[in-house]
Amino acid sequence: MVEGVEQVLPPNFCVTLVRGAGPDEVIGILGGADPVPIVSAQTALLAEDAVRERVDEHGVPHPSDLMYVVATRLGGWTMVIEPNGYLCTDRDVVRALSAAGELVSFYYNENTTPSFTWAAGGRELVRFNPGYPDELYGAEPGRLDGLLTELGFTFGGYGDDPGDDPGDDPDDDDFDADFQERTFALMERMTGVRWDAEHLHAATFRCAGVGGPGSRVAAEPWYAEVREALEAYVADPGDWTGEDFEGWGRRGVTDRRVRALGSAGPAVYDEDRAMAMAIAFAPAELIGRIFMWAWERPFRAAGLVDEPWFGRVRDLVHRGEPVPAQDVQVVEQALDPYLATTVFLPFRQDRAHRANIARGLVVQWDSVNPAADLCWQFARTGAADGRPMPQLFADLWRDFPELRDVVIPPPQPPPRERDAVRRKREARERDAERWRLEDLRNTWGGRIPADPRLLEPDVQSATLGLVPHDRDLIDRIAEAGPRTQRAMAAWAARYCCTRSGMIAEDWVEAGVTALERGAPPPPWFTDFDAAFARWRDVPVESITHRLSVSFGDHAPPPIDPAVFALQAVVMARDDDPLIAAMATVRDAMHLGDPAATSAAFRAAFDLP
């Protein structure tokens, strides 16, 4: 039986074994040339995108129309894997690859019908759907009947139920859910070669873009650049595309050994750079001890490490073995009282959320590498720990002083950027810039501000609420000097208090008057909590803040006009006069007819 291949193969694949032709010869038959060697199936299969697109000398991207294959020797056979491909199901390809020997192929796609093919000497002997193997085709369709029965393939899926028409699709309850496992076992029995995930991890694959038998794409000038993109991938699999999903480039990190901390690594790097660097270069033995220390932390805080079941679970996690479902349930139940007091709002009362946190500590996930796995463990521990991440790292430095002795070597120089890769990067950057500008135009009502201050995040968040009401007014406010902007903010604050009726309160009038005079605020307007407490006549310390999250098309709850008014008086004193003006005028628009409010504001400041 082929073990663990589901961890290596992509969701959709075609796996083919060919006898009588080596890897490079197979790639030549398929219309490719000069394959690139890549170690490990996982690494090789992820290079698919490198051949799907090319960028010409003018920087224009084009689909290459190539299919991607990886091939390696497997005993006396050549294994060919196509991620998301189906080339080896084509009858001309089957004939060409089996002409000098034999072919056994299994195609699977979650959206189409799976297919198994056996051919020899250029003749297709058997072809069938391994999920419903009742109907077999080919020159000798009965040749595999005994072996299929022996391996447990399910027959009789057509027309078993009363009322079924002969042309109907098979019934769902006739489907063989284990057909993938049986098909791989069939391939092993037919070829006599055994392979598993460990073999695929260690094998060297010959990788190329191909155009199909008889194709002349390998002679195209740009084909060499597709190969160059594959070579760039080999030089740096984690960053050859320049996508930088984890944001290491924004942090100025180019060393691949640090980038290998994975998608959870940047959070560690941002919190404690020295810790991230030490983990990136720490020996495996130290990484293993820290992993278990971090894993035990929430259990220790919950007082569970002396429970009879804990040692069994800890040993399984330490060995990297699956924790049985019943033990996972024990962990969920035992941690729940502790998590109920440590998980933050709004999920404090959500037991399902707490169960997910507990399950995340003991259910295995796909391993990237020990250092990256440790960074993810920090995230999982932090979710369950209830203590801030700085405390986690402070305790880690204390308990593992040897981390300070980890030698941090000089950073590796970035790999040389090949021309084909440079063109792809530049094309992506142009696309990204085009989309960025289009998004800005949509955000700003069709006209991107010329004043760069308006694009600063804090200013933008205070300003965008004005876009639907008076886009031109935003530019007029931005053009005004700081003194005028302060006056604009004071005008908008009085407007809000008048519209809401709050100006009738003496203490509100006093706050607005002080604002207009440039005097310090009364104590009840030093911040919003103080103003809210005065309005509600409650102590400031009694005020709590609650976050609510709604999903779907539900309208947000209405905000009391008084709240807008109080906020406007406070916001009018923001340190940045531009933010003060924008935020208060925005609030004023909410409290009156926007057109009338805009007209009154423009008249007050003689704005065109």
mmCIF file with all atom_site columns, N, CA and C in Angstrom, residues 449-473:
data_model
loop_
_atom_site.group_PDB
_atom_site.id
_atom_site.type_symbol
_atom_site.label_atom_id
_atom_site.label_alt_id
_atom_site.label_comp_id
_atom_site.label_asym_id
_atom_site.label_entity_id
_atom_site.label_seq_id
_atom_site.pdbx_PDB_ins_code
_atom_site.Cartn_x
_atom_site.Cartn_y
_atom_site.Cartn_z
_atom_site.occupancy
_atom_site.B_iso_or_equiv
_atom_site.pdbx_formal_charge
_atom_site.auth_seq_id
_atom_site.auth_comp_id
_atom_site.auth_asym_id
_atom_site.auth_atom_id
_atom_site.pdbx_PDB_model_num
ATOM 1  N N  . PRO A 1 449 ? -6.490  62.232 -4.162 1.00 0.00 ? 449 PRO A N  1
ATOM 2  C CA . PRO A 1 449 ? -6.013  63.523 -3.638 1.00 0.00 ? 449 PRO A CA 1
ATOM 3  C C  . PRO A 1 449 ? -4.589  63.827 -4.088 1.00 0.00 ? 449 PRO A C  1
ATOM 4  N N  . ALA A 1 450 ? -4.340  65.074 -4.426 1.00 0.00 ? 450 ALA A N  1
ATOM 5  C CA . ALA A 1 450 ? -2.984  65.501 -4.753 1.00 0.00 ? 450 ALA A CA 1
ATOM 6  C C  . ALA A 1 450 ? -2.163  65.736 -3.497 1.00 0.00 ? 450 ALA A C  1
ATOM 7  N N  . ASP A 1 451 ? -2.842  66.063 -2.394 1.00 0.00 ? 451 ASP A N  1
ATOM 8  C CA . ASP A 1 451 ? -2.152  66.309 -1.123 1.00 0.00 ? 451 ASP A CA 1
ATOM 9  C C  . ASP A 1 451 ? -1.801  64.969 -0.482 1.00 0.00 ? 451 ASP A C  1
ATOM 10 N N  . PRO A 1 452 ? -0.519  64.628 -0.352 1.00 0.00 ? 452 PRO A N  1
ATOM 11 C CA . PRO A 1 452 ? -0.165  63.308 0.199  1.00 0.00 ? 452 PRO A CA 1
ATOM 12 C C  . PRO A 1 452 ? -0.604  63.107 1.638  1.00 0.00 ? 452 PRO A C  1
ATOM 13 N N  . ARG A 1 453 ? -0.868  64.204 2.358  1.00 0.00 ? 453 ARG A N  1
ATOM 14 C CA . ARG A 1 453 ? -1.316  64.042 3.745  1.00 0.00 ? 453 ARG A CA 1
ATOM 15 C C  . ARG A 1 453 ? -2.655  63.311 3.818  1.00 0.00 ? 453 ARG A C  1
ATOM 16 N N  . LEU A 1 454 ? -3.492  63.511 2.809  1.00 0.00 ? 454 LEU A N  1
ATOM 17 C CA . LEU A 1 454 ? -4.807  62.879 2.831  1.00 0.00 ? 454 LEU A CA 1
ATOM 18 C C  . LEU A 1 454 ? -4.725  61.367 2.684  1.00 0.00 ? 454 LEU A C  1
ATOM 19 N N  . LEU A 1 455 ? -3.584  60.859 2.209  1.00 0.00 ? 455 LEU A N  1
ATOM 20 C CA . LEU A 1 455 ? -3.423  59.421 2.043  1.00 0.00 ? 455 LEU A CA 1
ATOM 21 C C  . LEU A 1 455 ? -2.796  58.768 3.269  1.00 0.00 ? 455 LEU A C  1
ATOM 22 N N  . GLU A 1 456 ? -2.417  59.568 4.253  1.00 0.00 ? 456 GLU A N  1
ATOM 23 C CA . GLU A 1 456 ? -1.908  58.993 5.491  1.00 0.00 ? 456 GLU A CA 1
ATOM 24 C C  . GLU A 1 456 ? -3.046  58.268 6.198  1.00 0.00 ? 456 GLU A C  1
ATOM 25 N N  . PRO A 1 457 ? -2.792  57.085 6.771  1.00 0.00 ? 457 PRO A N  1
ATOM 26 C CA . PRO A 1 457 ? -3.894  56.267 7.312  1.00 0.00 ? 457 PRO A CA 1
ATOM 27 C C  . PRO A 1 457 ? -4.794  57.002 8.300  1.00 0.00 ? 457 PRO A C  1
ATOM 28 N N  . ASP A 1 458 ? -4.224  57.728 9.262  1.00 0.00 ? 458 ASP A N  1
ATOM 29 C CA . ASP A 1 458 ? -5.060  58.396 10.269 1.00 0.00 ? 458 ASP A CA 1
ATOM 30 C C  . ASP A 1 458 ? -5.906  59.495 9.642  1.00 0.00 ? 458 ASP A C  1
ATOM 31 N N  . VAL A 1 459 ? -5.314  60.243 8.711  1.00 0.00 ? 459 VAL A N  1
ATOM 32 C CA . VAL A 1 459 ? -6.070  61.308 8.051  1.00 0.00 ? 459 VAL A CA 1
ATOM 33 C C  . VAL A 1 459 ? -7.148  60.708 7.159  1.00 0.00 ? 459 VAL A C  1
ATOM 34 N N  . GLN A 1 460 ? -6.791  59.655 6.444  1.00 0.00 ? 460 GLN A N  1
ATOM 35 C CA . GLN A 1 460 ? -7.747  59.030 5.532  1.00 0.00 ? 460 GLN A CA 1
ATOM 36 C C  . GLN A 1 460 ? -8.954  58.494 6.287  1.00 0.00 ? 460 GLN A C  1
ATOM 37 N N  . SER A 1 461 ? -8.720  57.860 7.441  1.00 0.00 ? 461 SER A N  1
ATOM 38 C CA . SER A 1 461 ? -9.844  57.292 8.189  1.00 0.00 ? 461 SER A CA 1
ATOM 39 C C  . SER A 1 461 ? -10.788 58.381 8.700  1.00 0.00 ? 461 SER A C  1
ATOM 40 N N  . ALA A 1 462 ? -10.261 59.588 8.941  1.00 0.00 ? 462 ALA A N  1
ATOM 41 C CA . ALA A 1 462 ? -11.108 60.689 9.399  1.00 0.00 ? 462 ALA A CA 1
ATOM 42 C C  . ALA A 1 462 ? -11.821 61.378 8.250  1.00 0.00 ? 462 ALA A C  1
ATOM 43 N N  . THR A 1 463 ? -11.351 61.151 7.029  1.00 0.00 ? 463 THR A N  1
ATOM 44 C CA . THR A 1 463 ? -11.808 61.933 5.881  1.00 0.00 ? 463 THR A CA 1
ATOM 45 C C  . THR A 1 463 ? -12.782 61.206 4.975  1.00 0.00 ? 463 THR A C  1
ATOM 46 N N  . LEU A 1 464 ? -12.635 59.891 4.830  1.00 0.00 ? 464 LEU A N  1
ATOM 47 C CA . LEU A 1 464 ? -13.380 59.181 3.790  1.00 0.00 ? 464 LEU A CA 1
ATOM 48 C C  . LEU A 1 464 ? -14.891 59.297 3.944  1.00 0.00 ? 464 LEU A C  1
ATOM 49 N N  . GLY A 1 465 ? -15.366 59.521 5.174  1.00 0.00 ? 465 GLY A N  1
ATOM 50 C CA . GLY A 1 465 ? -16.802 59.677 5.356  1.00 0.00 ? 465 GLY A CA 1
ATOM 51 C C  . GLY A 1 465 ? -17.369 60.885 4.642  1.00 0.00 ? 465 GLY A C  1
ATOM 52 N N  . LEU A 1 466 ? -16.502 61.827 4.234  1.00 0.00 ? 466 LEU A N  1
ATOM 53 C CA . LEU A 1 466 ? -16.964 63.007 3.501  1.00 0.00 ? 466 LEU A CA 1
ATOM 54 C C  . LEU A 1 466 ? -17.082 62.763 1.997  1.00 0.00 ? 466 LEU A C  1
ATOM 55 N N  . VAL A 1 467 ? -16.431 61.723 1.494  1.00 0.00 ? 467 VAL A N  1
ATOM 56 C CA . VAL A 1 467 ? -16.371 61.508 0.046  1.00 0.00 ? 467 VAL A CA 1
ATOM 57 C C  . VAL A 1 467 ? -17.748 61.428 -0.596 1.00 0.00 ? 467 VAL A C  1
ATOM 58 N N  . PRO A 1 468 ? -18.715 60.659 -0.053 1.00 0.00 ? 468 PRO A N  1
ATOM 59 C CA . PRO A 1 468 ? -20.017 60.569 -0.741 1.00 0.00 ? 468 PRO A CA 1
ATOM 60 C C  . PRO A 1 468 ? -20.803 61.874 -0.717 1.00 0.00 ? 468 PRO A C  1
ATOM 61 N N  . HIS A 1 469 ? -20.459 62.798 0.178  1.00 0.00 ? 469 HIS A N  1
ATOM 62 C CA . HIS A 1 469 ? -21.273 64.006 0.363  1.00 0.00 ? 469 HIS A CA 1
ATOM 63 C C  . HIS A 1 469 ? -20.712 65.226 -0.361 1.00 0.00 ? 469 HIS A C  1
ATOM 64 N N  . ASP A 1 470 ? -19.411 65.434 -0.320 1.00 0.00 ? 470 ASP A N  1
ATOM 65 C CA . ASP A 1 470 ? -18.835 66.615 -0.967 1.00 0.00 ? 470 ASP A CA 1
ATOM 66 C C  . ASP A 1 470 ? -17.346 66.366 -1.182 1.00 0.00 ? 470 ASP A C  1
ATOM 67 N N  . ARG A 1 471 ? -17.021 65.732 -2.312 1.00 0.00 ? 471 ARG A N  1
ATOM 68 C CA . ARG A 1 471 ? -15.628 65.389 -2.566 1.00 0.00 ? 471 ARG A CA 1
ATOM 69 C C  . ARG A 1 471 ? -14.749 66.633 -2.681 1.00 0.00 ? 471 ARG A C  1
ATOM 70 N N  . ASP A 1 472 ? -15.253 67.695 -3.311 1.00 0.00 ? 472 ASP A N  1
ATOM 71 C CA . ASP A 1 472 ? -14.447 68.901 -3.486 1.00 0.00 ? 472 ASP A CA 1
ATOM 72 C C  . ASP A 1 472 ? -14.141 69.579 -2.153 1.00 0.00 ? 472 ASP A C  1
ATOM 73 N N  . LEU A 1 473 ? -15.058 69.460 -1.213 1.00 0.00 ? 473 LEU A N  1
ATOM 74 C CA . LEU A 1 473 ? -14.858 70.112 0.085  1.00 0.00 ? 473 LEU A CA 1
ATOM 75 C C  . LEU A 1 473 ? -13.619 69.566 0.791  1.00 0.00 ? 473 LEU A C  1
#
